[in-house]
PDB file of C-alpha atoms in Angstrom:
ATOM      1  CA  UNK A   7     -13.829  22.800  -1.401  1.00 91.00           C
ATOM      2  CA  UNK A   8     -11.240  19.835  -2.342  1.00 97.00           C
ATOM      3  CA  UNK A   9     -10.819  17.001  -0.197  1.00 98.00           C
ATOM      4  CA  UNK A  10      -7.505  15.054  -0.363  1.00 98.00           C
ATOM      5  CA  UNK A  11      -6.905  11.450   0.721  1.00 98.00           C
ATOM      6  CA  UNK A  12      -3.230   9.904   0.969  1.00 98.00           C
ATOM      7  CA  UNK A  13      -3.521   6.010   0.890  1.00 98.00           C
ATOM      8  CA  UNK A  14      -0.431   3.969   1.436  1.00 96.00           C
ATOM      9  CA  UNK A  15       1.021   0.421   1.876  1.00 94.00           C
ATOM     10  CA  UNK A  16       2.825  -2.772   0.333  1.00 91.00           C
ATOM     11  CA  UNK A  17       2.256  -4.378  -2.641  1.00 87.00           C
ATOM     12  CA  UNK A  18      -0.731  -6.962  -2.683  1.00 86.00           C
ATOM     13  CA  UNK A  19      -2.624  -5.625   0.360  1.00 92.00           C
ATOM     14  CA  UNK A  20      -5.184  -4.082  -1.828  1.00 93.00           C
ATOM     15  CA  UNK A  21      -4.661   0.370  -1.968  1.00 94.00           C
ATOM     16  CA  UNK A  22      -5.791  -0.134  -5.839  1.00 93.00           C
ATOM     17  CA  UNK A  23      -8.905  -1.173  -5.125  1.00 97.00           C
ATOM     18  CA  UNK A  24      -9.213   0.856  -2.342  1.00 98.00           C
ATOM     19  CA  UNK A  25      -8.036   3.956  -4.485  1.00 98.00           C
ATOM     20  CA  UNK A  26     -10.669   2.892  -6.805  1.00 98.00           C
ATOM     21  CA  UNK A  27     -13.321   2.436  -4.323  1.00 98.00           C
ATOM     22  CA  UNK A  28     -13.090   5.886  -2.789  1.00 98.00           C
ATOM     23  CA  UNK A  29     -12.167   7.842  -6.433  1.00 98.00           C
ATOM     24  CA  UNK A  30     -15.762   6.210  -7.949  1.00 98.00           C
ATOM     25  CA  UNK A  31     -17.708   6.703  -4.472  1.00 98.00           C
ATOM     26  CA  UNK A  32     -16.783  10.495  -4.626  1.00 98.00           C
ATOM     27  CA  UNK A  33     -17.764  10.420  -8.330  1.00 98.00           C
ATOM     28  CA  UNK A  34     -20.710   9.444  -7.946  1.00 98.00           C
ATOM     29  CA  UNK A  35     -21.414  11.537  -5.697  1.00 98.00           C
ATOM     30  CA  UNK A  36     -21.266  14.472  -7.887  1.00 98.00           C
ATOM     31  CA  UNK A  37     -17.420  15.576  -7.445  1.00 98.00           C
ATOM     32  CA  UNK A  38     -14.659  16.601 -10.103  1.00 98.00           C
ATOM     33  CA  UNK A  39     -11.959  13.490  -8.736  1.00 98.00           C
ATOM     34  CA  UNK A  40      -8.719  12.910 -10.020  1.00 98.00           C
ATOM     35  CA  UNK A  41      -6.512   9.920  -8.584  1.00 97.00           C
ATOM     36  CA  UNK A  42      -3.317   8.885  -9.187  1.00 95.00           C
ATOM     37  CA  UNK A  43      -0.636   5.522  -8.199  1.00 89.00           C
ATOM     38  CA  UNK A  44       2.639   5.232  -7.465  1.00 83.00           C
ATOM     39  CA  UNK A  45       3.599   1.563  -7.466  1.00 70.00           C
ATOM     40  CA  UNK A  46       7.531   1.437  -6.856  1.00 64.00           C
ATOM     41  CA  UNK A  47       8.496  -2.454  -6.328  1.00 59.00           C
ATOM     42  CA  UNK A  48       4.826  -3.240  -5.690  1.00 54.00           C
ATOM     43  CA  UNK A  49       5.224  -6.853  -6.997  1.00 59.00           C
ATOM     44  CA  UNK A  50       8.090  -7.582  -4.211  1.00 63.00           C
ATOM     45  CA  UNK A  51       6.297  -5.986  -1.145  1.00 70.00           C
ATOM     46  CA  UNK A  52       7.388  -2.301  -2.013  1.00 80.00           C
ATOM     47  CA  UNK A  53       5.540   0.935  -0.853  1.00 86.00           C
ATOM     48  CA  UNK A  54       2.695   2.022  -3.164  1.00 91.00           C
ATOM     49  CA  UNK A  55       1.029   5.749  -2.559  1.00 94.00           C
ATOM     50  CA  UNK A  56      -2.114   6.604  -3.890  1.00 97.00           C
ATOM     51  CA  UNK A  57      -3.066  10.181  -3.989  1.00 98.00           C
ATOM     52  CA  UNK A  58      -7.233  10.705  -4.319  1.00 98.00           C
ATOM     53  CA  UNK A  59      -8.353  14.510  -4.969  1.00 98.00           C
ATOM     54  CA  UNK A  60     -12.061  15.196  -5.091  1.00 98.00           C
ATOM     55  CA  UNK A  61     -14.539  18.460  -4.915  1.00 97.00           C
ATOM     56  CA  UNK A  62     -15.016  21.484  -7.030  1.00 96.00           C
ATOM     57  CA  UNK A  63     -11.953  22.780  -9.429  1.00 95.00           C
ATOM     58  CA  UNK A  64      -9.895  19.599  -9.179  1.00 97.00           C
ATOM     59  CA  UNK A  65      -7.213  19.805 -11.348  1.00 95.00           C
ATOM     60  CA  UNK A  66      -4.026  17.817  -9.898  1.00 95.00           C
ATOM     61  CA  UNK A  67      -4.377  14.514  -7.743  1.00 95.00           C
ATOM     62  CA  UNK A  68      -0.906  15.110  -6.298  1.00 96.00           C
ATOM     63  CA  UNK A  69      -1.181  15.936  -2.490  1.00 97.00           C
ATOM     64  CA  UNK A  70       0.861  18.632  -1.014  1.00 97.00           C
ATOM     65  CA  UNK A  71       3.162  17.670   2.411  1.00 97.00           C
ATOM     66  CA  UNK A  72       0.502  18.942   5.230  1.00 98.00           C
ATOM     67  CA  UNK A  73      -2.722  19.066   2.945  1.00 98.00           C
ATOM     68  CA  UNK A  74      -4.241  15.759   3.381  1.00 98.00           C
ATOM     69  CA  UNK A  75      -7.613  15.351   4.796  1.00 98.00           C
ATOM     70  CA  UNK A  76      -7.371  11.828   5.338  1.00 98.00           C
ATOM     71  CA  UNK A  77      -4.566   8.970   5.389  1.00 98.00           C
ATOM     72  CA  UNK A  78      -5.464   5.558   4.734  1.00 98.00           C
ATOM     73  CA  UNK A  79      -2.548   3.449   5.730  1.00 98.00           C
ATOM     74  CA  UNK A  80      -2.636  -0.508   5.319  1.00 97.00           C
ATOM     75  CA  UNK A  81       0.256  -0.935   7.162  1.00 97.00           C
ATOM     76  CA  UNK A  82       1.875   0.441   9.729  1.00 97.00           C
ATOM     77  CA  UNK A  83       5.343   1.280   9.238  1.00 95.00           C
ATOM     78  CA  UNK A  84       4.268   2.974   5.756  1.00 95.00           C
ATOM     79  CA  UNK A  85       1.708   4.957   7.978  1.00 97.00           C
ATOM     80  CA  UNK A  86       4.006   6.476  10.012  1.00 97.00           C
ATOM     81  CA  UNK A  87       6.386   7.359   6.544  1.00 94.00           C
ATOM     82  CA  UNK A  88       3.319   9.299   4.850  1.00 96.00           C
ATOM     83  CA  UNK A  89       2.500  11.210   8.133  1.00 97.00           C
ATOM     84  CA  UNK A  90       4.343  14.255   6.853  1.00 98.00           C
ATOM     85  CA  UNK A  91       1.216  14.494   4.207  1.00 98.00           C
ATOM     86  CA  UNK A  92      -1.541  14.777   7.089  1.00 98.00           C
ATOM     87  CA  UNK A  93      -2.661  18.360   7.883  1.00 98.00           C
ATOM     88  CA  UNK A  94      -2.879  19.369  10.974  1.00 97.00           C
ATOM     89  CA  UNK A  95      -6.409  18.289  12.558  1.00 96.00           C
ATOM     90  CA  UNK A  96      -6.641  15.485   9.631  1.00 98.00           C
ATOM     91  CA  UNK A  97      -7.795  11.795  10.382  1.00 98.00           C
ATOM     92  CA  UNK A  98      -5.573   8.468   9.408  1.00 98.00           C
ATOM     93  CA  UNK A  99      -7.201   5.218   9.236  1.00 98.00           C
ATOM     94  CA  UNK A 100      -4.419   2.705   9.959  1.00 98.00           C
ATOM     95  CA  UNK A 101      -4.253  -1.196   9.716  1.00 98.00           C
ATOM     96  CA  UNK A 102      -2.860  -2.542  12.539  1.00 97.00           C
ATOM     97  CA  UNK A 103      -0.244  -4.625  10.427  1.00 96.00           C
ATOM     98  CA  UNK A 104       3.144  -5.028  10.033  1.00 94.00           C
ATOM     99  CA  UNK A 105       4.861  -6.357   6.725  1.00 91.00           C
ATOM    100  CA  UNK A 106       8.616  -7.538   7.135  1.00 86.00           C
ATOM    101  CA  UNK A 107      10.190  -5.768   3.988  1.00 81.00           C
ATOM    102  CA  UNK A 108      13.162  -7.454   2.923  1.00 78.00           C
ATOM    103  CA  UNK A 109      15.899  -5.419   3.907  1.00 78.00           C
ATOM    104  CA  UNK A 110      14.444  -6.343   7.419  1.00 84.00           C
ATOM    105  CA  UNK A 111      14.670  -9.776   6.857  1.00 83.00           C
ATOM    106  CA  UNK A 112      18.405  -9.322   5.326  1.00 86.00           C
ATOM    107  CA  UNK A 113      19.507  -7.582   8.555  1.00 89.00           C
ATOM    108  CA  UNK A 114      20.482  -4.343   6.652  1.00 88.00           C
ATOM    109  CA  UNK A 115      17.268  -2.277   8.649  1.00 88.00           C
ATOM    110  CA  UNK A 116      15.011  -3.137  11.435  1.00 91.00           C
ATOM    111  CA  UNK A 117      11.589  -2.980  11.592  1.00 92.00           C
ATOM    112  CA  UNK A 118      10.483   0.070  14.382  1.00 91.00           C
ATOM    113  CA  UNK A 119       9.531  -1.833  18.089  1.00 93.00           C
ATOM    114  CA  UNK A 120       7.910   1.530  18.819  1.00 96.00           C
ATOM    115  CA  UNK A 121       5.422   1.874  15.796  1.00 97.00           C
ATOM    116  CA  UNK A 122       2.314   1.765  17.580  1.00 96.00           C
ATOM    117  CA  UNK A 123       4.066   4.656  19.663  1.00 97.00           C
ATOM    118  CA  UNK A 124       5.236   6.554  15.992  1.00 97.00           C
ATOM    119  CA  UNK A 125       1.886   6.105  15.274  1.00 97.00           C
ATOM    120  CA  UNK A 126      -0.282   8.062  18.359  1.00 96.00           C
ATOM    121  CA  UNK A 127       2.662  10.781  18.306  1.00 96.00           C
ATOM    122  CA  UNK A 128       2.400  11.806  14.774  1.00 96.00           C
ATOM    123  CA  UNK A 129      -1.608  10.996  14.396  1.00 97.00           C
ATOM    124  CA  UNK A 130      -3.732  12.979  16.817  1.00 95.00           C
ATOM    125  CA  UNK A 131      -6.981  11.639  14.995  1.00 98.00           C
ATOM    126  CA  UNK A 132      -6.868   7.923  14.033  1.00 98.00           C
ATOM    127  CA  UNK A 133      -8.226   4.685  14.448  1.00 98.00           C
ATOM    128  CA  UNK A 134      -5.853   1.901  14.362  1.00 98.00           C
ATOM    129  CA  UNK A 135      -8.000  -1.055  13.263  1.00 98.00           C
ATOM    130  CA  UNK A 136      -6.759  -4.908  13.978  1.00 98.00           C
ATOM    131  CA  UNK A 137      -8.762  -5.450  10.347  1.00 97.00           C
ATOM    132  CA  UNK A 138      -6.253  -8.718   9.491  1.00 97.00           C
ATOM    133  CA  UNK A 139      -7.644 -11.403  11.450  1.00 98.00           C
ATOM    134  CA  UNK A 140     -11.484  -9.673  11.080  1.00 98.00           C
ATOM    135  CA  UNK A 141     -10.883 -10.467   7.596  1.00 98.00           C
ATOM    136  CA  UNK A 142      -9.612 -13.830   8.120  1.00 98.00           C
ATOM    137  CA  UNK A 143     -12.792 -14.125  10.031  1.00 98.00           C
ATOM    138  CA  UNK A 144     -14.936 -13.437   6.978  1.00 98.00           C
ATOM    139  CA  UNK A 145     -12.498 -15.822   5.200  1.00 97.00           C
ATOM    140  CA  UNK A 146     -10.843 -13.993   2.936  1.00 97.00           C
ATOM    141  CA  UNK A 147      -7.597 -11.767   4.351  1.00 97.00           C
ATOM    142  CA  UNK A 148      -8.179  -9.566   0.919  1.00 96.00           C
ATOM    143  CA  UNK A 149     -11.213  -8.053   2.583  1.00 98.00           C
ATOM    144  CA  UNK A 150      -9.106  -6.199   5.167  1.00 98.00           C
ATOM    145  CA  UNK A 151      -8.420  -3.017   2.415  1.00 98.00           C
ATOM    146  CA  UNK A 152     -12.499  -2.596   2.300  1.00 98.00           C
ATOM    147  CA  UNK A 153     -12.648  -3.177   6.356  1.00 98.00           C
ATOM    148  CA  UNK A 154     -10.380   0.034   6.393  1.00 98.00           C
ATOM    149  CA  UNK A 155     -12.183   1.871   3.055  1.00 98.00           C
ATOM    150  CA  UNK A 156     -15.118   1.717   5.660  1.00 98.00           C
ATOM    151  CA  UNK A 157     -13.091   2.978   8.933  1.00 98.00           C
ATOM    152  CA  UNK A 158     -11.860   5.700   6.580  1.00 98.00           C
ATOM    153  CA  UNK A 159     -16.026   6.265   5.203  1.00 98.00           C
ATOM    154  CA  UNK A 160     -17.104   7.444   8.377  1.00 98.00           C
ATOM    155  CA  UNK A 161     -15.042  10.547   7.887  1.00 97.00           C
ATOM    156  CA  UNK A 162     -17.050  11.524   4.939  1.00 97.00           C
ATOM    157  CA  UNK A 163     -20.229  10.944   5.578  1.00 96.00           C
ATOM    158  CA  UNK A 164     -21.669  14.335   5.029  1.00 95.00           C
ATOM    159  CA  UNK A 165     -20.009  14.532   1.407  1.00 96.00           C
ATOM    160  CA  UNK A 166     -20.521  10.711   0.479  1.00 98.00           C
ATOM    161  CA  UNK A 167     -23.725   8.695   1.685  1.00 98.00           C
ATOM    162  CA  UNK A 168     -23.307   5.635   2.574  1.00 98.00           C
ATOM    163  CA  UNK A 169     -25.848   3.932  -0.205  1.00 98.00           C
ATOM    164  CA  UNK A 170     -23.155   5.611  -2.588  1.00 98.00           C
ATOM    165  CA  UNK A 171     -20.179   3.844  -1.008  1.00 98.00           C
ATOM    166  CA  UNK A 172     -22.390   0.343  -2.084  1.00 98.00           C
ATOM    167  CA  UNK A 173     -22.352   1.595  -5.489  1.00 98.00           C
ATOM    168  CA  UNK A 174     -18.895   2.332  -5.754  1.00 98.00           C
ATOM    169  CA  UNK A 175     -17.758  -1.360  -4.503  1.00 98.00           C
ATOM    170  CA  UNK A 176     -20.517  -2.610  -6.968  1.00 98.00           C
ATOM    171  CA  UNK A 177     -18.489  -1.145  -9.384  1.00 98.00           C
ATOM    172  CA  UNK A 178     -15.318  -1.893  -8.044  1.00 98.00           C
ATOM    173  CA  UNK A 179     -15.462  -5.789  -7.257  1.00 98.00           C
ATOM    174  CA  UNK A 180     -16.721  -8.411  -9.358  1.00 97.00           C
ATOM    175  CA  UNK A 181     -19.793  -9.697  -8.404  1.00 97.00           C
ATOM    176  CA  UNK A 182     -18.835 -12.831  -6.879  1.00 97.00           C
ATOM    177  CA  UNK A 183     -16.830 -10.377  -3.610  1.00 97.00           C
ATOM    178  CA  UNK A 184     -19.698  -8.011  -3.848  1.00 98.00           C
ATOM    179  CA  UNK A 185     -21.413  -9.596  -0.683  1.00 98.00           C
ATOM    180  CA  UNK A 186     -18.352  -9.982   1.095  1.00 98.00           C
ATOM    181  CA  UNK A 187     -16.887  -6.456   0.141  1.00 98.00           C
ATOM    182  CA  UNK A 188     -19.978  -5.081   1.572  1.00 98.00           C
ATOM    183  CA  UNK A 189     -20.083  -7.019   4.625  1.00 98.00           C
ATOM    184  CA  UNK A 190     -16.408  -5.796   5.098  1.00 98.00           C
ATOM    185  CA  UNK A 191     -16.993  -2.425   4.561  1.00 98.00           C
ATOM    186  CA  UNK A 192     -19.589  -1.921   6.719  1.00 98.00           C
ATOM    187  CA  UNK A 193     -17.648  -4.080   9.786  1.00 98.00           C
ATOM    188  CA  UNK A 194     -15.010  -1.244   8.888  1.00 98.00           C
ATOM    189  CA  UNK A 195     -17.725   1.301   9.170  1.00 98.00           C
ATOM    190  CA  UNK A 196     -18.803  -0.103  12.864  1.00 98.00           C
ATOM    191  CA  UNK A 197     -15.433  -0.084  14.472  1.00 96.00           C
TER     192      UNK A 197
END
C-alpha cells in the first residue's frame, strides 16, 4: 500500500519543513518514501507544492489528480487550487489563513470572499485549523506549519506512531525549536 500526501502554500510559511517532517517520520517508520518540491516564486509569496509518497514499491513522488490521501494546505486559497489532487474520501488539513498575493494587491485578481465556502464544498473530510494566532501564542508564528504537521498526524496514526513523529522533528529542527516544535505539534494533534 502507498500513501500520498499533497502539501501546499506560499513561500516562507514553512511546507519544507513540513515536507521534511512527514518524508523522515514515514522513514522511520519503516517505509520506501520519496518526496519531491516545487518552489515557483517561493521567495516573493508564490505557490510551492510538495508531493510526499510513502509505503511499499515507491518509485515516483509525483501525485496523480484524485490519488491523494491527504492535503496539507497552509493557506487557504492554495487549498482550494490543489483540491483536484484529493481522492475521493481523502482528508485535507487546512490553515485557516489567507496570504494577499500580489496580483491581489495590484488590483489585477481578487482574493475569493467565499473561500471558507470553496473550502467545505470541495473537502468533505477536513479540519480547518485557526493555527496563526495559536502560534503567535507560543511566540513564534513559524510554529503554525508543525501545528498543522500534527492536525494532519492524526490521520496516520496506525502507519506512524506518534513517538516516531518526535523523532522526525528531532531531526528536522535544530535543537534550540525542538521544544517548541513539539509543543506545536502536539497542540496540532489535540485540535
Amino acid at each position: 500500500m502507498i500513501t500520498s500526501v499533497l502539501l501546499s502554500g506560499v513561500g516562507g510559511q514553512g511546507i519544507l519543513l513540513a515536507e521534511k517532517i512527514i518524508a523522515t517520520a514515514a522513514e522511520l517508520a519503516g517505509n520506501e518514501v520519496c518526496a519531491n518540491e516545487i518552489h515557483g516564486m517561493a521567495q516573493r509569496g508564490g505557490s510551492v507544492v510538495a508531493q510526499i509518497r510513502f509505503g511499499s514499491g515507491v518509485y515516483s513522488p509525483l501525485i496523480l489528480e484524485g490519488s491523494a490521501d491527504a492535503v496539507l494546505a497552509l493557506e487557504m486559497a492554495e487549498a482550494v487550487r490543489c483540491a483536484h489532487y484529493l481522492k475521493p474520501g481523502g482528508f485535507a488539513a487546512v490553515a485557516k489563513q489567507k496570504v494577499i498575493p500580489v496580483t491581489v494587491t495590484t488590483g489585477a485578481a481578487s482574493y475569493p470572499a467565499d473561500v471558507e465556502d470553496r473550502l467545505s464544498r470541495v473537502y468533505p473530510r477536513m479540519k480547518l485549523a485557526d493555527c496563526v494566532p495559536m502560534a503567535l501564542e507560543m511566540g513564534d508564528v513559524r510554529l503554525a506549519n508543525t501545528i498543522m504537521v500534527g492536525v494532519l498526524s492524526n490521520e496516520f496514526d496506525a502507519q506512524i506512531p506518534v513517538a516516531v513523529w518526535h523523532d522526525a522533528i528531532a531531526r528536522s529542527v535544530k535543537l534550540q525549536f525542538l521544544e517548541n516544535n513539539i509543543k506545536a505539534f502536539e497542540l496540532g494533534r489535540s485540535l
